Short mmCIF file of C-alpha atoms and ligand atoms in Angstrom, two decimals:
data_model
loop_
_atom_site.label_atom_id
_atom_site.label_comp_id
_atom_site.label_asym_id
_atom_site.label_seq_id
_atom_site.Cartn_x
_atom_site.Cartn_y
_atom_site.Cartn_z
CA MET A 1 11.79 4.68 -41.13
CA LEU A 2 9.47 1.81 -40.43
CA ASP A 3 10.61 -1.52 -41.87
CA ASP A 4 9.67 -5.17 -41.66
CA ARG A 5 11.32 -5.64 -38.28
CA HIS A 6 9.01 -3.06 -36.64
CA ILE A 7 6.02 -5.04 -38.04
CA ALA A 8 7.42 -8.31 -36.97
CA ARG A 9 8.09 -6.81 -33.40
CA ALA A 10 4.51 -5.46 -33.34
CA ALA A 11 2.97 -8.71 -34.37
CA THR A 12 5.01 -10.51 -31.69
CA LEU A 13 3.80 -8.13 -29.07
CA LEU A 14 0.20 -8.50 -30.11
CA LYS A 15 0.48 -12.41 -29.84
CA GLU A 16 2.06 -11.88 -26.22
CA GLY A 17 -1.14 -9.94 -25.23
CA ARG A 18 0.36 -6.50 -25.37
CA LEU A 19 -1.32 -3.31 -26.86
CA VAL A 20 0.00 -2.05 -30.23
CA ALA A 21 -1.29 1.14 -32.02
CA PHE A 22 -1.40 0.82 -35.69
CA PRO A 23 -2.51 2.95 -38.67
CA THR A 24 -5.52 1.99 -40.78
CA GLU A 25 -6.90 3.98 -43.79
CA THR A 26 -9.50 5.48 -41.52
CA VAL A 27 -7.90 6.33 -38.05
CA TYR A 28 -5.17 4.76 -35.79
CA GLY A 29 -6.39 1.78 -33.92
CA LEU A 30 -5.42 0.53 -30.49
CA GLY A 31 -5.01 -3.14 -31.19
CA ALA A 32 -5.11 -6.28 -28.80
CA ASN A 33 -5.34 -10.04 -29.47
CA ALA A 34 -9.04 -10.52 -29.67
CA LEU A 35 -8.77 -14.08 -28.45
CA ASP A 36 -7.12 -12.92 -25.19
CA ASN A 37 -9.61 -11.58 -22.65
CA HIS A 38 -6.92 -9.98 -20.57
CA ALA A 39 -5.46 -8.20 -23.59
CA VAL A 40 -8.90 -6.85 -24.53
CA ALA A 41 -9.47 -5.67 -21.06
CA GLU A 42 -6.23 -3.67 -21.36
CA ILE A 43 -7.76 -1.84 -24.18
CA PHE A 44 -10.77 -0.62 -21.91
CA ALA A 45 -8.27 0.24 -19.23
CA ALA A 46 -5.95 2.21 -21.54
CA LYS A 47 -8.76 4.12 -23.05
CA GLY A 48 -10.80 4.66 -20.02
CA ARG A 49 -13.77 3.47 -21.95
CA PRO A 50 -16.93 2.32 -20.51
CA LYS A 51 -17.05 -1.44 -20.49
CA PHE A 52 -20.27 -1.86 -22.50
CA ASN A 53 -18.94 -0.42 -25.71
CA PRO A 54 -18.12 -3.23 -28.01
CA LEU A 55 -15.01 -3.32 -30.22
CA ILE A 56 -14.31 -3.88 -33.97
CA VAL A 57 -12.35 -7.05 -34.73
CA HIS A 58 -9.73 -6.52 -37.53
CA LEU A 59 -8.79 -9.38 -39.99
CA PRO A 60 -6.62 -9.77 -42.95
CA ASP A 61 -9.42 -11.04 -45.29
CA ALA A 62 -12.98 -12.02 -45.42
CA GLU A 63 -12.12 -15.85 -45.12
CA ALA A 64 -10.74 -15.09 -41.76
CA ALA A 65 -14.01 -13.27 -40.71
CA LYS A 66 -16.04 -16.26 -41.69
CA HIS A 67 -14.52 -18.28 -38.87
CA TYR A 68 -15.92 -16.02 -36.35
CA VAL A 69 -19.28 -14.68 -37.57
CA GLN A 70 -22.39 -16.00 -39.26
CA TRP A 71 -21.87 -14.89 -42.92
CA ASN A 72 -24.83 -14.00 -45.07
CA GLU A 73 -25.72 -12.91 -48.64
CA GLN A 74 -25.61 -9.19 -47.78
CA ALA A 75 -22.18 -9.56 -46.16
CA GLU A 76 -20.95 -11.42 -49.33
CA GLN A 77 -22.20 -8.67 -51.58
CA LEU A 78 -20.86 -5.81 -49.61
CA THR A 79 -17.36 -7.26 -48.96
CA LYS A 80 -16.95 -8.25 -52.56
CA THR A 81 -16.80 -4.66 -53.61
CA LEU A 82 -16.04 -2.75 -50.47
CA TRP A 83 -13.41 -4.85 -48.67
CA PRO A 84 -10.70 -4.26 -47.84
CA GLY A 85 -11.89 -0.79 -46.85
CA PRO A 86 -13.68 1.34 -44.28
CA LEU A 87 -16.74 -0.79 -43.88
CA THR A 88 -17.43 -2.69 -40.60
CA LEU A 89 -20.13 -5.49 -40.43
CA VAL A 90 -22.06 -6.45 -37.42
CA LEU A 91 -23.10 -10.11 -37.58
CA LYS A 92 -24.01 -12.87 -35.33
CA ARG A 93 -21.13 -14.69 -33.67
CA GLN A 94 -20.59 -18.22 -34.61
CA GLY A 95 -21.58 -20.73 -32.03
CA ASN A 96 -17.93 -21.80 -31.42
CA CYS A 97 -16.55 -18.25 -31.81
CA ARG A 98 -13.40 -18.04 -29.75
CA ILE A 99 -13.19 -14.21 -29.62
CA SER A 100 -13.39 -12.62 -26.38
CA LEU A 101 -16.92 -11.88 -25.32
CA LEU A 102 -15.51 -8.62 -23.70
CA ALA A 103 -14.94 -7.59 -27.28
CA SER A 104 -18.58 -7.99 -28.10
CA ALA A 105 -19.44 -6.40 -24.74
CA GLY A 106 -21.53 -9.46 -23.98
CA LEU A 107 -23.70 -9.22 -27.13
CA ASP A 108 -24.43 -12.10 -29.36
CA THR A 109 -23.04 -10.12 -32.34
CA LEU A 110 -19.49 -9.18 -33.53
CA ALA A 111 -18.28 -6.29 -35.53
CA VAL A 112 -15.63 -7.27 -38.18
CA ARG A 113 -13.54 -5.29 -40.60
CA VAL A 114 -10.67 -5.86 -43.12
CA PRO A 115 -8.75 -2.68 -43.30
CA ALA A 116 -7.21 -1.45 -46.64
CA HIS A 117 -4.00 0.12 -45.12
CA PRO A 118 -0.98 -1.88 -46.29
CA LEU A 119 0.75 -1.73 -42.81
CA ALA A 120 -2.46 -2.81 -41.03
CA HIS A 121 -2.72 -5.79 -43.50
CA ALA A 122 0.95 -6.76 -43.02
CA LEU A 123 0.47 -6.71 -39.28
CA LEU A 124 -2.79 -8.67 -39.23
CA ALA A 125 -1.26 -11.22 -41.53
CA GLN A 126 1.88 -11.68 -39.46
CA ALA A 127 0.20 -11.63 -36.11
CA ALA A 128 -2.23 -14.16 -37.36
CA VAL A 129 -4.60 -13.64 -34.50
CA PRO A 130 -7.82 -11.54 -34.90
CA VAL A 131 -7.12 -8.02 -33.50
CA ALA A 132 -9.65 -6.07 -31.49
CA ALA A 133 -9.03 -2.39 -32.11
CA PRO A 134 -11.03 0.76 -31.26
CA SER A 135 -9.76 4.14 -32.31
CA ALA A 136 -6.54 4.80 -30.38
CA ASN A 137 -7.77 7.84 -28.36
CA ARG A 138 -8.80 8.23 -24.72
CA SER A 139 -12.60 7.63 -24.41
CA GLY A 140 -14.55 10.67 -25.24
CA ARG A 141 -11.83 12.31 -27.33
CA VAL A 142 -11.71 12.58 -31.07
CA SER A 143 -10.07 9.76 -33.10
CA PRO A 144 -6.30 10.07 -33.89
CA THR A 145 -5.22 10.41 -37.39
CA LEU A 146 -1.49 10.76 -36.61
CA ALA A 147 0.88 8.59 -34.60
CA ALA A 148 1.71 11.71 -32.65
CA HIS A 149 -1.99 12.00 -31.38
CA VAL A 150 -1.79 8.36 -30.07
CA GLN A 151 1.58 9.17 -28.38
CA GLU A 152 0.07 12.20 -26.65
CA GLU A 153 -2.97 10.35 -25.24
CA LEU A 154 -1.80 6.83 -24.66
CA GLY A 155 1.90 6.81 -25.09
CA GLY A 156 2.52 5.81 -21.55
CA SER A 157 0.22 2.80 -21.48
CA ILE A 158 0.94 0.92 -24.68
CA ALA A 159 3.74 -1.35 -25.95
CA MET A 160 4.31 0.15 -29.30
CA ILE A 161 2.97 2.61 -31.82
CA LEU A 162 3.47 1.76 -35.63
CA ASP A 163 3.89 5.16 -37.27
CA GLY A 164 2.41 5.01 -40.82
CA GLY A 165 2.02 8.80 -41.22
CA PRO A 166 -1.29 10.51 -41.53
CA CYS A 167 -4.39 8.41 -42.07
CA GLU A 168 -5.75 8.92 -45.63
CA VAL A 169 -9.48 8.93 -44.91
CA GLY A 170 -9.46 10.49 -41.53
CA LEU A 171 -13.05 9.44 -40.58
CA GLU A 172 -13.95 6.00 -39.02
CA SER A 173 -15.44 3.13 -40.85
CA THR A 174 -19.14 2.96 -41.55
CA VAL A 175 -20.71 0.33 -39.19
CA ILE A 176 -23.62 -1.56 -40.67
CA ASP A 177 -25.69 -4.21 -38.71
CA LEU A 178 -26.39 -7.13 -41.02
CA SER A 179 -27.52 -9.44 -38.13
CA GLY A 180 -31.24 -8.72 -38.39
CA ALA A 181 -33.91 -8.96 -41.03
CA THR A 182 -33.03 -5.53 -42.60
CA PRO A 183 -29.58 -3.95 -42.95
CA LEU A 184 -29.16 -0.92 -40.67
CA ILE A 185 -26.34 1.67 -40.44
CA LEU A 186 -25.32 2.07 -36.90
CA ARG A 187 -22.58 4.57 -37.54
CA PRO A 188 -22.15 6.62 -40.62
CA GLY A 189 -18.63 6.69 -41.83
CA ALA A 190 -16.24 6.61 -44.71
CA VAL A 191 -18.27 4.44 -46.91
CA THR A 192 -21.56 6.42 -47.82
CA ARG A 193 -25.03 5.26 -47.54
CA GLU A 194 -25.40 5.65 -51.34
CA GLN A 195 -22.42 3.35 -51.90
CA ILE A 196 -24.14 0.61 -49.76
CA ALA A 197 -27.55 1.13 -51.15
CA GLY A 198 -25.96 0.88 -54.55
CA VAL A 199 -24.33 -2.52 -53.81
CA LEU A 200 -27.41 -3.97 -52.04
CA ARG A 201 -29.73 -2.41 -54.54
CA ARG A 202 -32.02 -1.22 -51.77
CA ASP A 203 -32.49 1.67 -49.36
CA VAL A 204 -30.60 1.38 -46.13
CA GLY A 205 -31.75 3.12 -42.86
CA LEU A 206 -29.72 4.99 -40.28
CA ALA A 207 -30.11 3.60 -36.67
CA MET A 208 -30.61 7.14 -35.22
CA GLN A 209 -33.58 7.77 -37.48
CA THR A 210 -35.36 4.74 -36.35
CA ALA A 211 -37.16 4.44 -32.95
CA GLY A 212 -36.15 1.89 -30.39
CA PRO A 213 -33.34 0.98 -28.11
CA LEU A 214 -29.79 2.17 -28.64
CA HIS A 215 -28.38 -0.14 -31.27
CA SER A 216 -24.72 0.78 -30.98
CA PRO A 217 -23.22 2.13 -27.87
CA GLY A 218 -20.87 4.12 -30.11
CA MET A 219 -23.81 6.14 -31.05
CA MET A 220 -23.87 7.73 -27.66
CA GLU A 221 -24.34 11.40 -28.34
CA SER A 222 -21.35 12.78 -26.46
CA HIS A 223 -18.80 10.25 -27.94
CA TYR A 224 -16.70 12.67 -29.93
CA ALA A 225 -15.83 15.48 -27.64
CA PRO A 226 -13.36 18.27 -27.78
CA THR A 227 -12.86 20.32 -24.57
CA LEU A 228 -14.24 23.56 -25.99
CA PRO A 229 -17.80 24.05 -26.99
CA LEU A 230 -18.62 23.75 -30.69
CA ARG A 231 -21.01 26.08 -32.44
CA LEU A 232 -22.26 24.52 -35.51
CA ASN A 233 -23.49 26.02 -38.87
CA ALA A 234 -21.73 29.33 -37.93
CA LEU A 235 -21.78 31.93 -40.67
CA ARG A 236 -19.24 34.09 -39.06
CA PRO A 237 -17.01 33.74 -35.80
CA GLU A 238 -17.90 35.71 -32.72
CA ALA A 239 -15.24 37.39 -30.60
CA GLY A 240 -12.89 34.90 -29.10
CA GLU A 241 -13.83 32.03 -31.35
CA ALA A 242 -11.66 29.90 -33.28
CA LEU A 243 -13.09 28.87 -36.69
CA LEU A 244 -13.23 25.56 -38.39
CA ALA A 245 -13.87 26.67 -41.99
CA PHE A 246 -15.10 24.95 -45.18
CA GLY A 247 -14.92 26.21 -48.60
CA LEU A 248 -13.58 29.22 -50.50
CA HIS A 249 -15.38 32.02 -48.79
CA VAL A 250 -14.15 32.24 -45.27
CA PRO A 251 -15.30 35.15 -42.94
CA ALA A 252 -12.61 37.24 -41.19
CA GLY A 253 -12.35 37.82 -37.54
CA ALA A 254 -11.53 34.45 -35.95
CA LYS A 255 -8.68 34.25 -33.53
CA HIS A 256 -7.49 31.07 -35.44
CA THR A 257 -8.84 29.54 -38.61
CA MET A 258 -8.32 26.11 -39.95
CA ASN A 259 -9.99 25.35 -43.38
CA LEU A 260 -11.27 21.66 -43.81
CA SER A 261 -11.20 22.13 -47.61
CA GLU A 262 -10.78 25.38 -49.39
CA ARG A 263 -12.09 23.77 -52.68
CA GLY A 264 -15.14 22.45 -50.81
CA ASP A 265 -14.19 18.72 -51.13
CA LEU A 266 -15.83 16.50 -48.65
CA LYS A 267 -13.16 13.83 -48.90
CA GLU A 268 -10.49 16.30 -48.06
CA ALA A 269 -12.60 17.61 -45.34
CA ALA A 270 -13.10 14.21 -43.73
CA ALA A 271 -9.32 13.57 -43.86
CA HIS A 272 -8.63 16.95 -41.88
CA LEU A 273 -11.61 16.83 -39.46
CA PHE A 274 -10.19 15.25 -36.44
CA ALA A 275 -6.75 16.64 -36.75
CA TYR A 276 -8.06 20.19 -37.18
CA LEU A 277 -10.45 19.89 -34.30
CA ARG A 278 -7.41 19.04 -32.04
CA VAL A 279 -5.43 22.04 -33.33
CA LEU A 280 -8.40 24.46 -32.48
CA ASP A 281 -9.33 22.82 -29.17
CA ALA A 282 -6.75 24.86 -27.31
CA PRO A 283 -6.87 27.10 -24.31
CA GLY A 284 -7.37 30.85 -25.10
CA TYR A 285 -10.52 30.43 -27.34
CA SER A 286 -14.10 30.74 -26.09
CA ALA A 287 -15.41 28.14 -28.49
CA ILE A 288 -14.99 26.49 -31.96
CA ALA A 289 -17.27 27.93 -34.57
CA VAL A 290 -17.90 25.49 -37.45
CA MET A 291 -18.99 26.66 -40.82
CA PRO A 292 -21.98 24.70 -42.48
CA ILE A 293 -20.88 21.59 -44.30
CA PRO A 294 -23.12 20.06 -47.01
CA GLY A 295 -24.85 16.83 -45.96
CA GLU A 296 -24.57 14.63 -49.04
CA GLY A 297 -22.13 11.87 -49.44
CA LEU A 298 -19.38 11.86 -46.89
CA GLY A 299 -20.95 15.00 -45.36
CA GLU A 300 -23.53 12.77 -43.57
CA ALA A 301 -20.74 11.38 -41.45
CA ILE A 302 -18.88 14.53 -40.98
CA ASN A 303 -22.00 16.30 -39.74
CA ASP A 304 -22.72 13.33 -37.49
CA ARG A 305 -19.43 13.57 -35.88
CA LEU A 306 -19.69 17.39 -35.51
CA LYS A 307 -23.15 17.01 -34.00
CA ARG A 308 -21.75 14.66 -31.28
CA ALA A 309 -18.69 16.69 -30.65
CA ALA A 310 -21.17 19.79 -30.06
CA LYS A 311 -23.36 17.80 -27.50
CA ARG A 312 -22.15 18.23 -23.89
O1 TXA B 1 -12.47 3.04 -38.60
C1 TXA B 1 -12.63 2.49 -37.59
O2 TXA B 1 -13.77 1.77 -37.55
C2 TXA B 1 -11.66 2.54 -36.49
C3 TXA B 1 -10.48 1.65 -36.93
C4 TXA B 1 -9.37 1.63 -35.82
O3 TXA B 1 -10.73 0.56 -37.56
N1 TXA B 1 -12.09 1.91 -35.25
C5 TXA B 1 -13.10 2.34 -34.50
O4 TXA B 1 -13.58 1.60 -33.54
O5 TXA B 1 -13.70 3.48 -34.84
P1 TXA B 1 -14.41 2.21 -32.16
O6 TXA B 1 -14.24 1.12 -31.21
O7 TXA B 1 -13.90 3.57 -31.85
O8 TXA B 1 -15.82 2.18 -32.73
C6 TXA B 1 -16.60 0.95 -32.97
C7 TXA B 1 -17.95 1.16 -33.28
C8 TXA B 1 -18.65 1.73 -32.03
O9 TXA B 1 -19.62 2.72 -32.44
C9 TXA B 1 -19.28 0.49 -31.47
O10 TXA B 1 -20.29 0.72 -30.60
C10 TXA B 1 -19.63 -0.33 -32.68
O11 TXA B 1 -18.54 0.02 -33.58
N2 TXA B 1 -19.75 -1.71 -32.49
C11 TXA B 1 -18.74 -2.59 -32.29
N3 TXA B 1 -19.24 -3.83 -32.17
C12 TXA B 1 -20.66 -3.76 -32.31
C13 TXA B 1 -21.68 -4.75 -32.12
N4 TXA B 1 -21.40 -5.94 -31.79
N5 TXA B 1 -22.85 -4.22 -32.21
C14 TXA B 1 -23.20 -2.92 -32.44
N6 TXA B 1 -22.17 -2.00 -32.65
C15 TXA B 1 -20.95 -2.41 -32.40
MG1 MG B 2 -13.70 5.57 -31.16
#
């Protein structure tokens, strides 16, 4: 069992510039001291991630975030109700921001988030340094929701994995850009657009739907990629296919079926999504057929991830 000594050890390793994987309520993160350029570079090396993809910096509370980014009224409103939690804010870096520019991939903005997971919070509080952490998977693979996933892909290249069991939400945080004149969702995620619109009392756009340059490199279409092809909105499996099902009425005939949520619950489906994709992404199947998933609420983020996973 995990105890305080593990957390203390992990905090020390982070301060020493080593990589530590830790659970958050969304997915496991691959953490490094965000003040230490070399440590941040280790993240990119371990993940095999293109250097231009900026990282989220994790902090124990909003007060800590204000040291590094230019706070504003919308940030105040959103974080009052939704932090700690699965919401990431992109804000302008403070003039004297000491966080590695590599974590911002050279941009003048920084993504900050205060996770709700008690282990993550304990670790961040003890480490007492801001922690840059992308999802703890190899670049282009789906995000890990179990310590075993992290061990499988990165076990050899990191100092420690804090095992907090399965991640409750299972889907990454929502990334919202508050650095410009109007708020813009860069990545749909665990906090829904409706929730954000409710707090800000205004409509909020999704970056993909607006024209213009790529806002968030994480929006690259092939970001979440299993090895097998995905066939979306499948009503029944074809010969040789594995089936990612949703709901009570599941067609027969798949070589292997995993049901995201028998009762058709989008929250449950989100929690299972990446883990089940991993199970079905195995040799011996021709493709993964995915049943239609409703687009409202958390369904927006689930369908976004599935569309990316299907692009090749
Ligand atoms: O739930 C999560 O957010 C997890 C856990 C570990 O916190 N982290 C995560 O990190 O998913 P990552 O690196 O896999 O995704 C970060 C997303 C990417 O889409 C990235 O492009 C975007 O945030 N991002 C980070 N900094 C940004 C910035 N300054 N401007 C625009 N987008 C940024
Ligand atoms: Mg990721």
